[in-house]
Short mmCIF file of C-alpha atoms and ligand atoms in Angstrom, two decimals:
data_model
loop_
_atom_site.label_atom_id
_atom_site.label_comp_id
_atom_site.label_asym_id
_atom_site.label_seq_id
_atom_site.Cartn_x
_atom_site.Cartn_y
_atom_site.Cartn_z
CA MET A 1 65.51 -4.11 26.20
CA THR A 2 63.45 -4.29 29.24
CA ALA A 3 60.03 -5.74 29.88
CA ASN A 4 57.28 -3.62 28.57
CA THR A 5 54.28 -2.95 30.86
CA ALA A 6 51.94 -1.84 28.12
CA ASN A 7 49.27 -4.35 27.65
CA THR A 8 47.97 -3.20 24.36
CA ALA A 9 50.11 -3.69 21.25
CA HIS A 10 47.64 -2.32 18.67
CA THR A 11 44.84 0.04 19.79
CA ALA A 12 43.06 2.63 17.80
CA SER A 13 42.22 2.24 14.21
CA THR A 14 44.64 4.23 12.02
CA GLY A 15 45.36 4.48 8.29
CA PHE A 16 48.60 3.45 6.63
CA THR A 17 49.83 2.89 3.14
CA GLY A 18 50.80 -0.52 2.06
CA TRP A 19 50.94 -3.12 -0.74
CA ILE A 20 48.09 -5.68 -0.57
CA THR A 21 47.49 -8.69 -2.80
CA ARG A 22 43.83 -9.41 -3.54
CA GLU A 23 41.97 -12.07 -5.59
CA SER A 24 41.86 -11.28 -9.30
CA PRO A 25 40.37 -13.23 -12.23
CA ASP A 26 43.72 -15.13 -12.99
CA GLY A 27 44.70 -15.65 -9.36
CA HIS A 28 45.92 -12.70 -7.41
CA SER A 29 47.39 -9.19 -8.00
CA ALA A 30 48.98 -6.63 -5.85
CA THR A 31 48.25 -2.79 -5.54
CA LEU A 32 49.44 -0.08 -3.46
CA GLU A 33 46.54 1.28 -1.22
CA GLU A 34 45.52 3.25 1.75
CA LEU A 35 44.80 0.56 4.33
CA ASP A 36 43.12 0.52 7.83
CA SER A 37 44.94 -0.90 10.79
CA GLY A 38 41.79 -2.89 11.55
CA ILE A 39 42.95 -5.42 8.87
CA LEU A 40 46.05 -6.28 10.84
CA GLU A 41 46.02 -9.55 12.99
CA ASP A 42 45.93 -9.04 16.68
CA ARG A 43 49.59 -10.01 17.53
CA ASP A 44 51.56 -9.08 20.60
CA THR A 45 53.78 -6.48 19.00
CA THR A 46 53.10 -3.56 16.63
CA LEU A 47 55.86 -2.20 14.45
CA ARG A 48 56.16 1.14 12.60
CA VAL A 49 57.87 -0.36 9.59
CA HIS A 50 61.05 1.39 8.36
CA TYR A 51 62.35 -0.95 5.90
CA SER A 52 61.51 -4.20 3.98
CA SER A 53 63.23 -5.87 1.02
CA VAL A 54 62.45 -7.51 -2.35
CA ASN A 55 63.27 -11.31 -2.15
CA TYR A 56 62.46 -13.86 -4.89
CA LYS A 57 59.43 -14.91 -2.91
CA ASP A 58 58.20 -11.25 -2.73
CA ALA A 59 58.77 -10.99 -6.46
CA LEU A 60 56.50 -14.00 -6.89
CA ALA A 61 53.87 -12.70 -4.58
CA LEU A 62 53.78 -9.15 -6.22
CA GLN A 63 53.78 -10.52 -9.72
CA GLY A 64 50.81 -12.68 -9.11
CA ARG A 65 52.68 -15.92 -9.34
CA PRO A 66 51.62 -18.89 -7.29
CA GLY A 67 53.53 -20.65 -4.49
CA VAL A 68 53.96 -17.94 -1.82
CA VAL A 69 50.58 -16.22 -0.98
CA ARG A 70 48.65 -18.61 1.18
CA ARG A 71 45.63 -16.51 1.91
CA LEU A 72 43.97 -13.32 0.56
CA PRO A 73 43.86 -10.35 0.99
CA LEU A 74 47.36 -10.22 2.22
CA VAL A 75 50.10 -7.62 2.67
CA PRO A 76 53.27 -9.02 1.03
CA GLY A 77 56.83 -8.70 2.36
CA ILE A 78 58.64 -11.60 4.02
CA ASP A 79 60.97 -9.18 5.73
CA VAL A 80 60.41 -6.45 8.14
CA THR A 81 62.62 -4.06 10.06
CA GLY A 82 61.19 -1.31 12.09
CA GLU A 83 60.50 0.27 15.49
CA VAL A 84 58.30 -1.16 18.11
CA VAL A 85 55.36 1.24 18.78
CA GLY A 86 53.63 -1.12 21.37
CA SER A 87 54.26 -4.63 22.70
CA ARG A 88 52.67 -6.99 25.23
CA HIS A 89 55.85 -9.18 24.96
CA PRO A 90 58.31 -9.17 27.75
CA LEU A 91 61.33 -8.62 25.60
CA TRP A 92 60.25 -5.49 23.77
CA ARG A 93 59.47 -1.91 24.66
CA GLU A 94 58.49 1.16 22.51
CA GLY A 95 61.38 2.44 20.41
CA ASP A 96 63.31 -0.88 20.09
CA MET A 97 64.74 -1.36 16.57
CA VAL A 98 63.91 -4.93 15.59
CA THR A 99 64.07 -7.21 12.43
CA LEU A 100 62.17 -10.31 11.36
CA ASN A 101 62.58 -12.62 8.46
CA GLY A 102 59.98 -15.16 7.45
CA ALA A 103 57.91 -16.65 10.19
CA GLY A 104 54.96 -16.61 7.68
CA LEU A 105 55.19 -12.84 6.95
CA GLY A 106 53.96 -12.22 3.36
CA GLU A 107 52.86 -15.84 3.20
CA ASP A 108 50.08 -16.63 5.69
CA ARG A 109 50.16 -13.43 7.69
CA HIS A 110 50.40 -9.90 6.78
CA GLY A 111 54.02 -8.82 5.88
CA GLY A 112 56.43 -5.95 5.71
CA LEU A 113 55.61 -4.02 2.56
CA ALA A 114 53.45 -1.52 4.47
CA GLU A 115 54.00 1.16 7.05
CA LEU A 116 52.49 -0.86 10.07
CA ALA A 117 52.95 -4.58 10.85
CA THR A 118 51.87 -6.73 13.78
CA VAL A 119 54.15 -9.68 14.78
CA ASP A 120 55.02 -12.07 17.48
CA GLY A 121 57.55 -10.72 19.89
CA GLY A 122 59.11 -14.11 20.34
CA ASP A 123 60.18 -14.20 16.64
CA LEU A 124 61.94 -10.77 16.65
CA VAL A 125 65.62 -10.11 16.84
CA ALA A 126 67.08 -6.73 17.85
CA VAL A 127 68.98 -5.20 15.01
CA PRO A 128 72.57 -5.95 16.00
CA ALA A 129 75.54 -3.86 15.89
CA PRO A 130 77.30 -3.09 13.53
CA PHE A 131 74.18 -2.89 11.32
CA THR A 132 71.98 0.06 10.83
CA PRO A 133 68.34 -0.74 10.54
CA ALA A 134 68.68 -0.18 6.66
CA GLN A 135 71.61 -2.65 6.69
CA ALA A 136 69.63 -5.18 8.68
CA ALA A 137 66.86 -4.93 5.91
CA ALA A 138 69.68 -5.41 3.35
CA VAL A 139 70.57 -8.62 5.00
CA GLY A 140 66.97 -9.64 5.06
CA THR A 141 65.80 -13.17 4.39
CA ALA A 142 68.59 -13.61 1.78
CA GLY A 143 71.31 -12.95 4.11
CA PHE A 144 69.83 -14.63 7.00
CA THR A 145 69.35 -17.79 4.83
CA ALA A 146 73.00 -17.44 3.69
CA ALA A 147 73.86 -17.52 7.44
CA LEU A 148 71.66 -20.48 8.04
CA GLY A 149 73.52 -22.33 5.43
CA LEU A 150 76.94 -21.60 6.93
CA LEU A 151 75.77 -22.61 10.30
CA ALA A 152 74.39 -25.83 8.86
CA LEU A 153 77.81 -26.58 7.16
CA GLU A 154 79.66 -25.95 10.40
CA ARG A 155 77.21 -28.11 12.37
CA GLN A 156 78.43 -30.98 10.11
CA GLY A 157 81.94 -30.23 10.96
CA LEU A 158 83.02 -28.19 8.12
CA ALA A 159 86.04 -25.81 8.65
CA PRO A 160 88.10 -23.64 6.28
CA GLU A 161 91.06 -26.08 6.23
CA HIS A 162 88.79 -28.79 4.70
CA GLY A 163 88.72 -27.16 1.37
CA PRO A 164 86.78 -24.64 -0.78
CA VAL A 165 83.05 -23.89 -0.52
CA LEU A 166 81.04 -23.57 -3.77
CA VAL A 167 78.10 -20.89 -3.81
CA THR A 168 75.57 -21.23 -6.57
CA GLY A 169 73.20 -18.30 -7.79
CA ALA A 170 76.27 -16.24 -6.59
CA GLY A 171 74.90 -13.07 -8.21
CA GLY A 172 71.69 -13.12 -6.36
CA GLY A 173 70.63 -12.07 -2.77
CA VAL A 174 71.39 -15.33 -1.00
CA GLY A 175 74.44 -15.97 -3.08
CA SER A 176 76.12 -12.69 -2.88
CA ILE A 177 75.93 -12.50 0.87
CA ALA A 178 76.96 -16.16 1.16
CA VAL A 179 80.12 -15.34 -0.73
CA ALA A 180 80.81 -12.45 1.53
CA LEU A 181 80.14 -14.30 4.74
CA LEU A 182 82.03 -17.38 3.82
CA ALA A 183 85.08 -15.42 2.65
CA HIS A 184 85.37 -13.30 5.76
CA ALA A 185 84.80 -16.56 7.92
CA GLY A 186 88.01 -17.88 6.28
CA TYR A 187 86.71 -20.16 3.55
CA GLU A 188 88.05 -20.26 0.01
CA VAL A 189 85.02 -19.54 -2.00
CA ILE A 190 84.09 -20.61 -5.54
CA ALA A 191 81.20 -18.52 -6.83
CA ALA A 192 79.11 -20.05 -9.65
CA THR A 193 76.98 -17.69 -11.70
CA GLY A 194 75.18 -17.57 -15.04
CA ARG A 195 76.83 -14.25 -15.68
CA PRO A 196 80.47 -14.79 -15.12
CA GLU A 197 81.90 -12.02 -17.28
CA LEU A 198 79.42 -9.38 -15.98
CA LEU A 199 79.85 -10.25 -12.22
CA HIS A 200 83.48 -11.38 -12.11
CA ASP A 201 84.82 -8.24 -10.56
CA ARG A 202 81.83 -7.80 -8.10
CA LEU A 203 82.09 -11.35 -6.84
CA THR A 204 85.86 -11.14 -6.41
CA ALA A 205 85.30 -7.97 -4.46
CA LEU A 206 83.01 -9.73 -2.14
CA GLY A 207 85.69 -12.31 -1.50
CA ALA A 208 85.35 -15.10 -4.18
CA ALA A 209 88.61 -16.70 -4.94
CA GLN A 210 87.19 -18.13 -8.31
CA VAL A 211 84.27 -17.30 -10.34
CA VAL A 212 82.96 -20.13 -12.63
CA ASP A 213 80.19 -20.37 -15.18
CA ARG A 214 77.32 -22.36 -13.82
CA ALA A 215 77.10 -24.28 -17.17
CA GLU A 216 80.41 -25.89 -16.16
CA LEU A 217 78.54 -27.59 -13.26
CA ALA A 218 75.83 -29.33 -15.26
CA PRO A 219 76.59 -33.11 -14.66
CA LYS A 220 76.74 -33.98 -18.49
CA GLY A 221 75.50 -37.52 -17.77
CA ARG A 222 78.06 -38.33 -15.13
CA PRO A 223 76.97 -38.85 -11.62
CA LEU A 224 80.46 -38.21 -10.18
CA ALA A 225 82.91 -35.61 -11.21
CA LYS A 226 86.44 -34.46 -9.99
CA GLN A 227 86.17 -33.74 -6.18
CA ARG A 228 86.54 -30.06 -5.92
CA TRP A 229 84.81 -28.55 -3.02
CA ALA A 230 84.10 -29.48 0.59
CA GLY A 231 80.82 -27.66 1.06
CA VAL A 232 78.15 -26.14 -1.08
CA VAL A 233 75.57 -23.39 -0.43
CA ASP A 234 73.01 -23.87 -3.21
CA ALA A 235 70.26 -21.29 -3.90
CA VAL A 236 69.19 -22.55 -7.54
CA GLY A 237 68.36 -26.35 -7.47
CA GLY A 238 67.88 -28.27 -10.66
CA PRO A 239 70.95 -29.46 -12.74
CA VAL A 240 73.36 -27.01 -10.91
CA LEU A 241 72.66 -28.78 -7.58
CA ALA A 242 73.16 -32.10 -9.23
CA GLY A 243 76.41 -30.88 -10.61
CA ALA A 244 77.50 -29.40 -7.28
CA LEU A 245 76.88 -32.69 -5.51
CA ALA A 246 78.87 -34.52 -8.20
CA GLY A 247 81.91 -32.47 -7.44
CA LEU A 248 81.65 -32.54 -3.68
CA ARG A 249 84.69 -34.14 -1.99
CA HIS A 250 84.25 -37.20 0.17
CA SER A 251 82.22 -36.60 3.43
CA GLY A 252 81.30 -32.97 2.18
CA THR A 253 78.13 -31.32 2.97
CA ALA A 254 75.87 -29.29 0.62
CA THR A 255 72.98 -27.14 1.72
CA THR A 256 70.12 -26.25 -0.45
CA CYS A 257 67.72 -23.43 -0.01
CA GLY A 258 66.21 -22.47 -3.37
CA ASN A 259 64.77 -23.37 -6.70
CA ALA A 260 65.77 -20.29 -8.81
CA ALA A 261 66.66 -22.77 -11.60
CA SER A 262 64.22 -25.48 -10.83
CA ALA A 263 62.43 -27.43 -8.06
CA GLU A 264 63.34 -30.66 -9.80
CA PHE A 265 66.50 -32.40 -8.64
CA PRO A 266 67.82 -34.49 -11.47
CA GLY A 267 70.52 -36.14 -9.27
CA ASN A 268 71.87 -39.43 -8.48
CA VAL A 269 72.50 -41.39 -5.35
CA LEU A 270 76.21 -42.14 -6.10
CA PRO A 271 77.66 -39.08 -4.44
CA PHE A 272 75.72 -40.19 -1.32
CA ILE A 273 76.72 -43.86 -1.24
CA LEU A 274 80.27 -43.67 -2.76
CA ARG A 275 81.55 -40.40 -1.20
CA GLY A 276 79.42 -40.20 1.95
CA VAL A 277 78.16 -36.71 1.22
CA ALA A 278 75.21 -34.96 2.89
CA LEU A 279 72.49 -32.73 1.57
CA ILE A 280 70.72 -30.34 4.12
CA GLY A 281 67.68 -28.53 3.40
CA ILE A 282 67.33 -24.87 4.68
CA ASP A 283 64.14 -23.44 5.81
CA SER A 284 64.41 -19.83 7.05
CA VAL A 285 60.69 -19.34 7.55
CA ARG A 286 60.19 -21.68 10.57
CA THR A 287 63.59 -21.21 12.19
CA PRO A 288 63.28 -21.20 16.02
CA ARG A 289 64.47 -18.18 17.99
CA GLY A 290 67.72 -19.51 19.25
CA ARG A 291 68.99 -20.21 15.65
CA ARG A 292 67.61 -16.81 14.48
CA GLU A 293 69.84 -15.26 17.13
CA ALA A 294 72.73 -17.36 16.26
CA ALA A 295 72.40 -16.50 12.49
CA TRP A 296 72.38 -12.84 13.26
CA GLN A 297 75.28 -13.07 15.46
CA LEU A 298 77.20 -14.87 12.65
CA LEU A 299 76.14 -12.13 10.30
CA ALA A 300 77.33 -9.36 12.86
CA ARG A 301 80.80 -11.12 13.06
CA HIS A 302 81.43 -11.85 9.36
CA LEU A 303 79.43 -9.51 7.18
CA ASP A 304 81.29 -6.37 6.42
CA PRO A 305 78.48 -3.54 6.41
CA ALA A 306 80.58 -1.76 3.64
CA LEU A 307 80.40 -4.82 1.39
CA LEU A 308 76.67 -5.21 2.09
CA ASP A 309 76.17 -1.50 1.03
CA GLY A 310 78.12 -2.18 -2.24
CA VAL A 311 75.56 -4.83 -3.22
CA THR A 312 72.50 -2.99 -2.01
CA ARG A 313 70.18 -0.56 -3.74
CA THR A 314 67.33 1.24 -2.00
CA ILE A 315 63.94 1.92 -3.69
CA PRO A 316 60.72 3.62 -2.38
CA LEU A 317 57.55 1.54 -1.64
CA ALA A 318 56.02 2.64 -4.93
CA ALA A 319 58.81 1.09 -7.04
CA VAL A 320 58.63 -2.60 -5.92
CA GLN A 321 56.72 -3.94 -8.76
CA ASP A 322 59.41 -2.95 -11.24
CA ALA A 323 62.00 -4.54 -9.01
CA ALA A 324 60.00 -7.67 -8.69
CA ALA A 325 59.65 -7.91 -12.46
CA GLY A 326 63.37 -7.59 -12.89
CA MET A 327 64.13 -10.15 -10.30
CA LEU A 328 61.97 -12.77 -11.95
CA ALA A 329 63.48 -11.93 -15.29
CA GLY A 330 66.91 -12.98 -13.83
CA GLN A 331 68.23 -9.31 -14.10
CA GLY A 332 68.61 -8.54 -10.54
CA THR A 333 71.85 -8.49 -8.47
CA GLY A 334 72.52 -8.38 -4.85
CA ARG A 335 69.94 -7.04 -2.48
CA ILE A 336 67.03 -4.54 -2.85
CA VAL A 337 65.93 -2.58 0.29
CA VAL A 338 62.51 -0.92 0.31
CA ASP A 339 62.45 2.36 2.29
CA VAL A 340 58.81 2.11 3.37
CA ARG A 341 58.74 5.76 4.47
CA ALA A 342 60.13 7.32 1.21
CA ARG A 343 57.78 8.70 -1.33
N1 NAP B 401 64.60 -21.92 1.90
C1 NAP B 401 64.60 -20.70 2.33
O1 NAP B 401 64.34 -20.37 3.51
C2 NAP B 401 64.80 -19.56 1.29
C3 NAP B 401 65.23 -18.27 1.84
C4 NAP B 401 65.66 -17.23 0.87
C5 NAP B 401 65.52 -17.65 -0.57
N2 NAP B 401 65.19 -18.87 -0.88
C6 NAP B 401 65.25 -19.27 -2.25
O2 NAP B 401 66.56 -19.15 -2.82
C7 NAP B 401 66.46 -18.77 -4.21
C8 NAP B 401 67.38 -17.45 -4.34
O3 NAP B 401 66.76 -16.53 -3.61
P1 NAP B 401 67.41 -14.97 -3.81
O4 NAP B 401 66.61 -14.19 -3.08
O5 NAP B 401 68.92 -15.03 -3.65
O6 NAP B 401 67.00 -14.72 -5.41
P2 NAP B 401 67.66 -13.76 -6.44
O7 NAP B 401 68.37 -12.55 -5.84
O8 NAP B 401 66.63 -13.70 -7.60
O9 NAP B 401 68.84 -14.79 -6.93
C9 NAP B 401 68.75 -15.93 -7.61
C10 NAP B 401 69.97 -16.23 -8.44
O10 NAP B 401 69.74 -17.43 -9.06
C11 NAP B 401 70.42 -17.69 -10.24
N3 NAP B 401 69.46 -18.18 -11.22
C12 NAP B 401 68.33 -17.58 -11.78
N4 NAP B 401 67.77 -18.29 -12.65
C13 NAP B 401 68.52 -19.30 -12.78
C14 NAP B 401 68.39 -20.36 -13.68
N5 NAP B 401 67.54 -20.69 -14.54
N6 NAP B 401 69.41 -21.36 -13.53
C15 NAP B 401 70.46 -21.36 -12.71
N7 NAP B 401 70.60 -20.23 -11.79
C16 NAP B 401 69.65 -19.28 -11.94
C17 NAP B 401 70.92 -16.35 -10.62
O11 NAP B 401 72.17 -16.37 -10.22
P3 NAP B 401 73.42 -15.60 -11.16
O12 NAP B 401 72.98 -14.10 -11.28
O13 NAP B 401 74.74 -15.84 -10.40
O14 NAP B 401 73.38 -16.40 -12.37
C18 NAP B 401 70.10 -15.33 -9.73
O15 NAP B 401 70.69 -14.18 -9.52
C19 NAP B 401 65.13 -18.55 -4.60
O16 NAP B 401 64.49 -19.78 -5.00
C20 NAP B 401 64.33 -18.32 -3.19
O17 NAP B 401 62.99 -18.63 -3.26
C21 NAP B 401 64.76 -19.84 -0.05
#
């Protein structure tokens, strides 16, 4: 990367294909349309999008559910991986392959499920070796969030010798990548899933030492359980998180990023005041640049691209609604990459 002298990121009006969410009688709905680049915000860097992905938030936005889309009309897609076609930002020049997770994409600014995107250069990360652009999209927000979870645990002092780490929602995007990442980084991983029989072999192949049924974690009225794990990466919330905290060893740390089960936290203060545990929230959207870089470096060190390929399927832009419906029905596994240029 060298400084780019071009002073126009986004010039002549041009047509492009993309998903767009618009107001509808019962809220909002998304359609695939021919759009004009005049709708894009004036940001310092313009990307030709190669890949996006389908995350839980994208599924909510595409299926007209509330909680993600904060303005209309809006191009959905919280991830974007693509090629710089113009930039006023000193870090980037034409042809650089970059990736961006969150930063408001697909929530309060146009996102990645379209052939063109405008972004702030200060948020971008260069696609790091050993990943191809498609693999960077497979990592996406889910993998980026898993990496932020591991960074948070290690900032609290967690190390492999302190004991196992529990990953909840292990069959999903965040969970699958968390299992692979933690295992490669030397942790003993306990993977909790609602589909233990179906996913046992897959999670073991990713590096899980044990696969447990998430029903086993429900607190059953007891605020404290046997101390089993030293850390937790939770993506589901609800009673599963309460159970994960009940089984956390003294001075252990849990991170929570998601609410796939519930946004409620039917927990108890006893793990905090009798075992000195910590619970840390993860917000991938507003992550500062330094931490973005650190998370991607961690992924480059500890996420085997071949394992990533094994939990990824790739779909064309037109197929994202079916993928979103399956994800909200809890039928998804691993990661879904959207090849924005495929027809
Ligand atoms: N805070 C952030 O920055 C951030 C970033 C990324 C994601 N998230 C959130 O993290 C969560 C997971 O995202 P994802 O992309 O991994 O989604 P995903 O691929 O759909 O995975 C979610 C997993 O959660 C489990 N699950 C689903 N319904 C459940 C239920 N009723 N009770 C318990 N577990 C259930 C399932 O795991 P099993 O198949 O193993 O049963 C499912 O595969 C979502 O809530 C998402 O919004 C937050």
